[in-house]
Tab-separated table of C-alpha atoms and ligand atoms in Angstrom:
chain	number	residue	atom	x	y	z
A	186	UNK	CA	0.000	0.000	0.000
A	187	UNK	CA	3.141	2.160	0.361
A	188	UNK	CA	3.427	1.369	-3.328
A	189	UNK	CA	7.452	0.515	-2.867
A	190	UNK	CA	8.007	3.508	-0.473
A	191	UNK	CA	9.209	3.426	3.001
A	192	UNK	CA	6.905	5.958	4.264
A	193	UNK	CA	3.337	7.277	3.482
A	194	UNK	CA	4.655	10.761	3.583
A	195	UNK	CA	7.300	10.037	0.756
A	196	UNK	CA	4.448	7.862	-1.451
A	197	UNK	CA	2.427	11.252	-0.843
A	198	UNK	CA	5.266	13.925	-1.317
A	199	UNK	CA	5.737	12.097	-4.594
A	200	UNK	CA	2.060	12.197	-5.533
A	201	UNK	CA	2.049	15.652	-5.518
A	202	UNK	CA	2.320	16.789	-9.437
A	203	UNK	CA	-0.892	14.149	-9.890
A	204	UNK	CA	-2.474	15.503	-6.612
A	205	UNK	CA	-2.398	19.708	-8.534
A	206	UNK	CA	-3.285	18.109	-11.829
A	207	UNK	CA	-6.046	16.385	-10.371
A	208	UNK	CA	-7.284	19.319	-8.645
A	209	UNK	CA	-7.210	21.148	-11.688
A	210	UNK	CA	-8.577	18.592	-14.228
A	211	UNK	CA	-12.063	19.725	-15.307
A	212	UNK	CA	-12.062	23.165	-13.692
A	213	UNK	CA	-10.418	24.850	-16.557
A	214	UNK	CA	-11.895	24.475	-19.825
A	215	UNK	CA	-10.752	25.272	-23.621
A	216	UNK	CA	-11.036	28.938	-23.802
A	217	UNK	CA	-8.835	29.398	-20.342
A	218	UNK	CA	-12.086	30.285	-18.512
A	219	UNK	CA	-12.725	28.884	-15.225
A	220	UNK	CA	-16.060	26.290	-14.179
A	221	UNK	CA	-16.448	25.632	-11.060
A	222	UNK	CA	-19.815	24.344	-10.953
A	223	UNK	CA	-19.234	23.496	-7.969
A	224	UNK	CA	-19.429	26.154	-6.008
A	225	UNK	CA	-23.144	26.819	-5.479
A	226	UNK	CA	-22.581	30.704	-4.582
A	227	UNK	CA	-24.181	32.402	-7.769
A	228	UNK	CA	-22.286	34.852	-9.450
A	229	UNK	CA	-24.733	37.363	-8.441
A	230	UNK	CA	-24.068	36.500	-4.995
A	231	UNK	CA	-20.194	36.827	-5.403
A	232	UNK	CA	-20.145	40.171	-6.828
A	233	UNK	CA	-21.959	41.655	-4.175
A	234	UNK	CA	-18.868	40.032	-1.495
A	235	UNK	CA	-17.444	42.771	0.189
A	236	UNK	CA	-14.727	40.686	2.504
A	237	UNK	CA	-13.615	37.434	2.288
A	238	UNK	CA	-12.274	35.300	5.482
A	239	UNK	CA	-10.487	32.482	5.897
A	240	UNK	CA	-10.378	30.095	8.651
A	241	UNK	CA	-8.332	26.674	9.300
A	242	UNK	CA	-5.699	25.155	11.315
A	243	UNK	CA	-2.025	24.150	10.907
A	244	UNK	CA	-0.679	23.452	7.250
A	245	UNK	CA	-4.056	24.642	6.359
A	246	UNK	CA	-3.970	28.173	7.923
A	247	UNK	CA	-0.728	28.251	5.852
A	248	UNK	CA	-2.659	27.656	2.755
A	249	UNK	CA	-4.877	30.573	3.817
A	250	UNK	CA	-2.127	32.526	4.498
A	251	UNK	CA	-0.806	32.442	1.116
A	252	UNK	CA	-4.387	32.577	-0.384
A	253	UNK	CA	-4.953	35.838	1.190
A	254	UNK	CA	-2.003	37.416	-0.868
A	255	UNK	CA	-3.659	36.272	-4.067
A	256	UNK	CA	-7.125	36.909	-3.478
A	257	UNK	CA	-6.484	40.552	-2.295
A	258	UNK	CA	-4.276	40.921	-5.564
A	259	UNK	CA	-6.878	39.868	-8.354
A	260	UNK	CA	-9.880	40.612	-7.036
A	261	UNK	CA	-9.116	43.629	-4.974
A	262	UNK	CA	-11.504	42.289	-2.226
A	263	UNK	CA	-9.953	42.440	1.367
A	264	UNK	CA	-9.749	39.155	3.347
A	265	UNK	CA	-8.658	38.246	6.499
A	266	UNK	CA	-7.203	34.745	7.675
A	267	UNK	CA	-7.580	33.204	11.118
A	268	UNK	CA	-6.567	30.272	13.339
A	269	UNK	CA	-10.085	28.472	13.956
A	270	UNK	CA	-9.306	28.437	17.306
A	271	UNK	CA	-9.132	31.908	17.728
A	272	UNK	CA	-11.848	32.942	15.235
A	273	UNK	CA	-14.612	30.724	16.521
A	274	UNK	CA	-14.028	32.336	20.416
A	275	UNK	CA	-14.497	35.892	19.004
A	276	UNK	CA	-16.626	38.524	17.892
A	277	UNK	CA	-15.517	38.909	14.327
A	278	UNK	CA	-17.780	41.409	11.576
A	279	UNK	CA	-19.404	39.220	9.335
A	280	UNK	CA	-22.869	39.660	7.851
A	281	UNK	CA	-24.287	38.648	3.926
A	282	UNK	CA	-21.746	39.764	1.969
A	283	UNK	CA	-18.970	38.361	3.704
A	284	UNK	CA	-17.748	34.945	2.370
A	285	UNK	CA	-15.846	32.310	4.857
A	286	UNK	CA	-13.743	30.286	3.247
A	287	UNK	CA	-13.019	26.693	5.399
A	288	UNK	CA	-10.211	24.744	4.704
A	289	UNK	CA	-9.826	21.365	5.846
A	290	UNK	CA	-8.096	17.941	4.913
A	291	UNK	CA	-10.005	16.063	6.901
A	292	UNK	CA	-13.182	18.240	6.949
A	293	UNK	CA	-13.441	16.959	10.606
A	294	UNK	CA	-11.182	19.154	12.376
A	295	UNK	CA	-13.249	20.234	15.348
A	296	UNK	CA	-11.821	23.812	15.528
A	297	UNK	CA	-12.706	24.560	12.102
A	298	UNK	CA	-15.853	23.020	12.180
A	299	UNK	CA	-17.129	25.606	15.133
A	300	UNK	CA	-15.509	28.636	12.855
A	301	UNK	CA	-17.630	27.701	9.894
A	302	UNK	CA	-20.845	27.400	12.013
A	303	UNK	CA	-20.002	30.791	14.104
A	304	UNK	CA	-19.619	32.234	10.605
A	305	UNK	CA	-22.960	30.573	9.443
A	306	UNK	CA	-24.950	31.684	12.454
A	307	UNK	CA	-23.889	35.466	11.419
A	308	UNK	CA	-25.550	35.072	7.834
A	309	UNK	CA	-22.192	34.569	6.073
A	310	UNK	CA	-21.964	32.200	3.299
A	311	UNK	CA	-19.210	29.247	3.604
A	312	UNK	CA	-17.333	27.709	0.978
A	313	UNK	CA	-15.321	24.980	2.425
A	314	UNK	CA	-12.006	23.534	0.310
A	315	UNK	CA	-11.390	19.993	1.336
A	316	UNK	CA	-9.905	16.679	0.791
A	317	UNK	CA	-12.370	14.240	2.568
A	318	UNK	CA	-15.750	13.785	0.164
A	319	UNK	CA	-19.022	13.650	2.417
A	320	UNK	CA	-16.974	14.912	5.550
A	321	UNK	CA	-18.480	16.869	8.445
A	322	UNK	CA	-17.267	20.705	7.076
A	323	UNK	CA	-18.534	20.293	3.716
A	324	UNK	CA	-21.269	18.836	4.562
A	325	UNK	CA	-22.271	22.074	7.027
A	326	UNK	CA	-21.180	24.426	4.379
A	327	UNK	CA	-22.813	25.860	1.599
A	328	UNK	CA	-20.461	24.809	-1.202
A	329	UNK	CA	-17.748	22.920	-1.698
A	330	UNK	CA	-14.560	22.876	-3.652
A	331	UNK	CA	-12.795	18.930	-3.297
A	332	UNK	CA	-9.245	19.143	-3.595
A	333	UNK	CA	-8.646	15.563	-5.359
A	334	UNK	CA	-5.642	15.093	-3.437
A	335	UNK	CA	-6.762	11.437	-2.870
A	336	UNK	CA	-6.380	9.740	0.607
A	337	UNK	CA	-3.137	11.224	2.660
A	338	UNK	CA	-2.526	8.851	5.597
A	339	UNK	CA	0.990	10.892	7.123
A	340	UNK	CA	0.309	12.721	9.924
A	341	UNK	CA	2.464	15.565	8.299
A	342	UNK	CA	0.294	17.188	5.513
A	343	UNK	CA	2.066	17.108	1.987
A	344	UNK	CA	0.246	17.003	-1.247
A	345	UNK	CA	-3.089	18.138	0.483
A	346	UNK	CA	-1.527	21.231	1.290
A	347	UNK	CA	-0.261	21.702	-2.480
A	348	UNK	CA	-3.615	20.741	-3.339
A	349	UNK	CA	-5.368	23.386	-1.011
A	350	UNK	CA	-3.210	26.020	-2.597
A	351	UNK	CA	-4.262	25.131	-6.408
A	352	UNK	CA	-8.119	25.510	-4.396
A	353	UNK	CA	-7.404	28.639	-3.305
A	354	UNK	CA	-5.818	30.120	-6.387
A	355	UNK	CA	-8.934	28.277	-8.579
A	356	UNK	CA	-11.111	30.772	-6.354
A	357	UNK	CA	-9.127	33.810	-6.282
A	358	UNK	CA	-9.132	32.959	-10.072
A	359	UNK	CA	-13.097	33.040	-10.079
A	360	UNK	CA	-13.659	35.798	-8.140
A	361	UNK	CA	-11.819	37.786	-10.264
A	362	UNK	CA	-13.292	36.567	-13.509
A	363	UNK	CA	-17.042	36.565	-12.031
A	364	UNK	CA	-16.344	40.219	-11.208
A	365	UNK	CA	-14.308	41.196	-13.973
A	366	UNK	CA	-11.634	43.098	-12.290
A	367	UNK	CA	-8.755	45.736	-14.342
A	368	UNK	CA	-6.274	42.326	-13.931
A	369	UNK	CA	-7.654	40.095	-16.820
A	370	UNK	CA	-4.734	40.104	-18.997
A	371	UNK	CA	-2.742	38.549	-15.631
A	372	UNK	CA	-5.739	36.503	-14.834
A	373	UNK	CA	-5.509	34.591	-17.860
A	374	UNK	CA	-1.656	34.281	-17.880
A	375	UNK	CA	-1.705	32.445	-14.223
A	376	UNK	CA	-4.676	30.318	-15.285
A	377	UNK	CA	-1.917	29.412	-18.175
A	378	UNK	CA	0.586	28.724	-15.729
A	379	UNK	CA	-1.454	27.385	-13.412
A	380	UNK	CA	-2.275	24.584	-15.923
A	381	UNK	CA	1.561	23.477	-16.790
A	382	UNK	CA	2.298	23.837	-12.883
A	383	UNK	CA	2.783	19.838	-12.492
A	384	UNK	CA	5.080	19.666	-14.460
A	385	UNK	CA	7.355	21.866	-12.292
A	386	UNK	CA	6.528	20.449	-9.260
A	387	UNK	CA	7.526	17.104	-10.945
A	388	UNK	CA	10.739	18.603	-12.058
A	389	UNK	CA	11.539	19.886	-8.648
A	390	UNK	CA	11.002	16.220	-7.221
A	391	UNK	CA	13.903	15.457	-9.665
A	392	UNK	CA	16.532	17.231	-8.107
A	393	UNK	CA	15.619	16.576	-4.475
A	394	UNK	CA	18.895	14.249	-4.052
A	395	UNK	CA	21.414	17.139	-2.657
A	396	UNK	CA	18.813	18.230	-0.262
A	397	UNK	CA	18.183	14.826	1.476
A	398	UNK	CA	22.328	14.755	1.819
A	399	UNK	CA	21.782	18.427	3.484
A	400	UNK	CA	19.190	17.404	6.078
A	401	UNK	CA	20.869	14.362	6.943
A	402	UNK	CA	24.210	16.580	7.318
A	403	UNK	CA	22.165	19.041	9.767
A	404	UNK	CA	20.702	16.018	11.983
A	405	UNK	CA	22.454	16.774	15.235
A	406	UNK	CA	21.607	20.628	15.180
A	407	UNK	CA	18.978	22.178	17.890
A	408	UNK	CA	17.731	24.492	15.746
A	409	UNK	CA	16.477	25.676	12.053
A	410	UNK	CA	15.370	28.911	11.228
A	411	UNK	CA	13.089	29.428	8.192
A	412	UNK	CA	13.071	33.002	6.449
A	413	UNK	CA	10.589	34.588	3.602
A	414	UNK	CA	8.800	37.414	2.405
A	415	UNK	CA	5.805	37.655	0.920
A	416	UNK	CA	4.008	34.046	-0.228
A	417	UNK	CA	7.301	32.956	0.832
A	418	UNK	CA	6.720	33.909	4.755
A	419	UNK	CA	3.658	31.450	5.099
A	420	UNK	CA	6.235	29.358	2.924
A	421	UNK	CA	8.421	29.336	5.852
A	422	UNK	CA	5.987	28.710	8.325
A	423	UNK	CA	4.989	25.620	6.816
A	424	UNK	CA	9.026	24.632	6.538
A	425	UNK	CA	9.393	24.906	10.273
A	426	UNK	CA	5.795	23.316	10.910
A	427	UNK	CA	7.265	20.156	9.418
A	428	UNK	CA	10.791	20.463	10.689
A	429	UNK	CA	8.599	20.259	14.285
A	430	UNK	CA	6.128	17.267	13.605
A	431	UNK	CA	8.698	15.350	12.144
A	432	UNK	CA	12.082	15.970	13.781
A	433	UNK	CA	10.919	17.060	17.059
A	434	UNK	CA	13.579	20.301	16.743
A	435	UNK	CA	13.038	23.413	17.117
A	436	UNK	CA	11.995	25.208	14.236
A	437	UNK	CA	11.059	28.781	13.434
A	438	UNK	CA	9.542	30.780	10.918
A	439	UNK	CA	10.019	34.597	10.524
A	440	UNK	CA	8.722	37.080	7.881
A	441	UNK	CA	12.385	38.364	6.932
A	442	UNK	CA	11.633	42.210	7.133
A	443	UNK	CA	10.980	41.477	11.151
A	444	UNK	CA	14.795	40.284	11.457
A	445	UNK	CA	15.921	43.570	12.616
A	446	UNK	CA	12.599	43.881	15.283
A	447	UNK	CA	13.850	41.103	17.259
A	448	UNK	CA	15.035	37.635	15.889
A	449	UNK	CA	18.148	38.483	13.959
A	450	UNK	CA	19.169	38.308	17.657
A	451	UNK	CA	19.366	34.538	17.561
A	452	UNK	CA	21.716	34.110	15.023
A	453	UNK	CA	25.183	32.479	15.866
A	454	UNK	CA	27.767	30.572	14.268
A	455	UNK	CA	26.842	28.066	12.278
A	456	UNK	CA	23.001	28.206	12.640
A	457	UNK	CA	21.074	26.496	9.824
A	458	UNK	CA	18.510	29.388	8.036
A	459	UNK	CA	16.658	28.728	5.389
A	460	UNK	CA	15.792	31.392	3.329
A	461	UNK	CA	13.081	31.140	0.665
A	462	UNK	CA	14.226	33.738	-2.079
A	463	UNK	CA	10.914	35.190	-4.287
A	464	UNK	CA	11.308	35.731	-8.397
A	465	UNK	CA	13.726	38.498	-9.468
A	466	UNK	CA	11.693	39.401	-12.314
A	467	UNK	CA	8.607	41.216	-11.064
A	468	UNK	CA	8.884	42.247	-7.815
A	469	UNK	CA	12.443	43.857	-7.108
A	470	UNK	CA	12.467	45.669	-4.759
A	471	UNK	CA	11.202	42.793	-2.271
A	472	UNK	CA	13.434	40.439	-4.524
A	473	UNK	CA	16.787	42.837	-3.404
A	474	UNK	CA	15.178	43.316	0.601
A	475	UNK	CA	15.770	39.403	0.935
A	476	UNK	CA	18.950	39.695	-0.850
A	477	UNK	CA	20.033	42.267	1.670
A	478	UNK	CA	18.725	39.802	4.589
A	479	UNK	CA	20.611	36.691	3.646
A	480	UNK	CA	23.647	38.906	3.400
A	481	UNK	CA	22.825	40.284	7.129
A	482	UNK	CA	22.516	37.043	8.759
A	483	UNK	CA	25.430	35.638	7.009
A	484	UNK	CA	27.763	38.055	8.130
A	485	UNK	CA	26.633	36.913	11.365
A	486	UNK	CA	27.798	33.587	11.183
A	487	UNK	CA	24.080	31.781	9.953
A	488	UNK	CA	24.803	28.827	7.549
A	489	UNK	CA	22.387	29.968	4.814
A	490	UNK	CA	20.299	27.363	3.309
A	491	UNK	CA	19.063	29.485	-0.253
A	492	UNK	CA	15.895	28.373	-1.802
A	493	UNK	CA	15.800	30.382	-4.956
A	494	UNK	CA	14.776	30.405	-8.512
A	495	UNK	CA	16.861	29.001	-11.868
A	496	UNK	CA	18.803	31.504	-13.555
A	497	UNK	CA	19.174	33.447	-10.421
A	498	UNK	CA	22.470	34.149	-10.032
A	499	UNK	CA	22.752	37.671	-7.692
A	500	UNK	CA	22.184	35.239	-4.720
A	501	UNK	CA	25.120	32.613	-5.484
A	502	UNK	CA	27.912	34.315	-3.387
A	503	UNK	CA	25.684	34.086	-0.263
A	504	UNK	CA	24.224	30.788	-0.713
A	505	UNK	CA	25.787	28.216	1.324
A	506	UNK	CA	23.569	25.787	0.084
A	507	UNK	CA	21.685	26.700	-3.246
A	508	UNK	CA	18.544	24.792	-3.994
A	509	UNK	CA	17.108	25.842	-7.502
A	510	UNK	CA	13.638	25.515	-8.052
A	511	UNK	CA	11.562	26.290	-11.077
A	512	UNK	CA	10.263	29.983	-12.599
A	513	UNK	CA	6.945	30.682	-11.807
A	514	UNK	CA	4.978	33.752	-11.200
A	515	UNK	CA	5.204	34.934	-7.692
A	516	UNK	CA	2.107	34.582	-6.455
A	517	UNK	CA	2.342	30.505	-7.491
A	518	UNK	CA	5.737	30.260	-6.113
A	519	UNK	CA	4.767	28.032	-3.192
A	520	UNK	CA	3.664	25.333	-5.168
A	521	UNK	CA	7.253	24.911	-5.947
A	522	UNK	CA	9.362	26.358	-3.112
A	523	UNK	CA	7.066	23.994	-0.081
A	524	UNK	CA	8.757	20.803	-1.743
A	525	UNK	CA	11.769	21.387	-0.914
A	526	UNK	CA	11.021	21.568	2.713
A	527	UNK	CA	9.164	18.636	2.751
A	528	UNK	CA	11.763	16.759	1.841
A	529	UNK	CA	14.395	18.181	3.988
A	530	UNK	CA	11.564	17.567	7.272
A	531	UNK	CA	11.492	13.899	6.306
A	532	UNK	CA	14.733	13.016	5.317
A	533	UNK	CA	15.819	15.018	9.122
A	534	UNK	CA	13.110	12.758	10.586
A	535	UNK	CA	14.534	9.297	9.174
A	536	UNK	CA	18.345	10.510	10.088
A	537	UNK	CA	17.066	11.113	14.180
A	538	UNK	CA	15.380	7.868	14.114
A	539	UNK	CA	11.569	9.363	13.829
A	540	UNK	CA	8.745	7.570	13.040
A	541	UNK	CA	7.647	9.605	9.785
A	542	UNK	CA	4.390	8.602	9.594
A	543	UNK	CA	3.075	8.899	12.543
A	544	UNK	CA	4.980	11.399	14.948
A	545	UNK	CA	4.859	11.430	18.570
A	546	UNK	CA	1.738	13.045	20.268
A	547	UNK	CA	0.056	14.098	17.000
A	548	UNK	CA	-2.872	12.596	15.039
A	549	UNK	CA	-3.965	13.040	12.016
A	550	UNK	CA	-7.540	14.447	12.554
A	551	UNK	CA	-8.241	16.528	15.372
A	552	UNK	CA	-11.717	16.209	16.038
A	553	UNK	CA	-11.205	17.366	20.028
A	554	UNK	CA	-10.301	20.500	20.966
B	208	LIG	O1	-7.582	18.136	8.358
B	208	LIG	P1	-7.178	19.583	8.498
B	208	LIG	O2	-6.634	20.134	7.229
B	208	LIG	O3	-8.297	20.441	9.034
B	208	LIG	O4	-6.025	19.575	9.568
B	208	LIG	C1	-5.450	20.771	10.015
B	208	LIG	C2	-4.177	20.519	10.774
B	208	LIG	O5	-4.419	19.694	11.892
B	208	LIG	C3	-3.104	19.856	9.913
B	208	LIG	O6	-2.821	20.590	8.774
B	208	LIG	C4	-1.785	19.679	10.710
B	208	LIG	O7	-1.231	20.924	10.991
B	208	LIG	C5	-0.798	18.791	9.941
B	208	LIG	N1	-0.363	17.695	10.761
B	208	LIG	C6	0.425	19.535	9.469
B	208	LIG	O8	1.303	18.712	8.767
């Protein structure tokens, strides 16, 4: 059932170009328009949203995290993304024309589950992404979109997460085409991206050799630290998520631009930090910030693990590690950058002697609070 692999979470890591393609098969047709039929929220309905907000948990909330900086850039609607936990115990503005977005693997997570209903109860509509047909959050919702990750039995979340991110860009997609928003030329382009995205992720699974040999070279440290901007902050979130569950070490992720409020304080000699470098075409003035940060923490002794694009060459002399991952458009960067760091958690986790699968005090579904 491992299909030749010694661990559900490599079977699944390995999945992941099927997982996106999956998720994407069907929902875009011939023309490069989007169908999500779906999603039973009429396009009437959608145009009138006025705030969209996102609640989940864990690897999930990362997912959100990252959706929130490509909803708010096509479709110019604001949106807000919150740990279930907290949400569901506030008092948060919600009425009609908000839209709650629930995202869950399981669709059981208890947490999330009491979000979506304390958005319900306030006249908001819910649109739940999730891996888990018939589960207990779509069920409560009012649409669904699956994610056709198929079943993920590692504790640590891998190709669902990839999968939740194609959901999330598939909606920030629609929005923006339902309401037609001044972005349609870049619209389209992603939604041609998006569609030959596999294939990258693929690609990147090719070349994952050197960065096993790194994590099992790093498997008596204490500590890694994980460093982005942008989609690449939730990116590093995630890293050090896994680096936890699996390795049992500490792990922390930072938005680089708060280095200088507090954490650059914690680098020493020798300190792993991963740093996940966004596209120099585009965006370059965040592109030369992290530049500037990776320079700053290596002067101060960090051994700097660089995450950055092909063809980028400007970050070379400060890599001390270099792992190349594919062009994409910024916003779709995770999809590529995330494996990486899923490989690096689990290949740390066999070197200490972990059980991958199934890591010590965690389950896969947490249906208590
Ligand atoms: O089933 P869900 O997506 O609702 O689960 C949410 C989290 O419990 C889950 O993502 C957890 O953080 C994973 N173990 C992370 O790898």
């Amino acid at each position: 059932e491992k299909g030749g692999y010694d661990y559900f979470m490599l079977k699944e890591i390995a999945e992941q170009p099927k997982a996106v393609a999956d998720t994407l098969l069907g929902r875009i047709d011939a023309n490069g328009s989007l169908t999500l039929d779906e999603v039973r929220i009429g396009a009437a309905e959608l145009r009138e949203v006025d705030k969209v907000v996102i609640v989940a948990c864990g690897t999930a909330f990362h997912a959100g995290l990252i959706a929130k900086y490509a909803i708010e850039h096509w479709t110019r609607i604001p949106c807000e993304v919150e740990l279930a936990s907290e949400f569901r115990y506030r008092d948060p503005i919600l009425d009609s024309r908000s839209l709650v977005i629930a995202i869950s693997q399981s669709g059981e997570t208890m947490d999330t589950l009491m979000a979506l209903r304390h958005a319900r109860e306030q006249g908001s509509k819910v649109l739940a992404i999730c891996n888990t047909n018939g589960s207990t959050i779509p069920r409560e919702s009012d649409a669904v979109l699956y994610t056709h990750a198929g079943p993920e039995v590692a504790v640590a979340s891998t190709k669902a997460f990839l999968t939740q991110l194609v959901a999330c860009y598939l909606v920030a997609l629609y929005l923006a085409q339902v309401r037609g928003t001044k972005w349609g030329d870049e619209v389209s382009a992603v939604i041609r991206d998006l569609s030959h995205i596999s294939g990258e992720v693929e690609r990147v699974l090719e070349t994952m050799e050197p960065v096993r040999a790194l994590a099992r070279s790093l498997a008596d440290k204490r500590t890694v630290l994980f460093l982005g901007r942008h989609v690449g902050y939730p990116v590093a979130l995630e890293g050090a998520l896994k680096l936890k569950e699996l390795a049992y070490m500490h792990a922390e992720g930072f938005a680089a631009g708060e280095l200088k409020h507090g954490p650059i304080a914690l680098i020493e000699e020798d300190l792993p930090v991963v740093v996940v470098v966004p596209s120099p075409r585009g965006r370059s003035v965040l592109y030369d910030k992290i530049v500037s940060n990776i320079q700053e923490i290596r002067a101060r002794g960090a051994r700097t693990i660089v995450i950055a694009e092909e063809g980028d060459e400007q970050v070379v002399p400060y890599a001390d590690h270099l792992i190349r991952i594919p062009a994409t458009p910024t916003l779709l960067q995770p999809l590529v950058s995330t494996v990486p760091l899923q490989v690096f958690a689990c290949e740390l986790a066999t070197a200490r002697g972990n059980e991958v699968d199934q890591p010590r005090n965690l389950a896969k579904s947490v249906t208590v609070e």
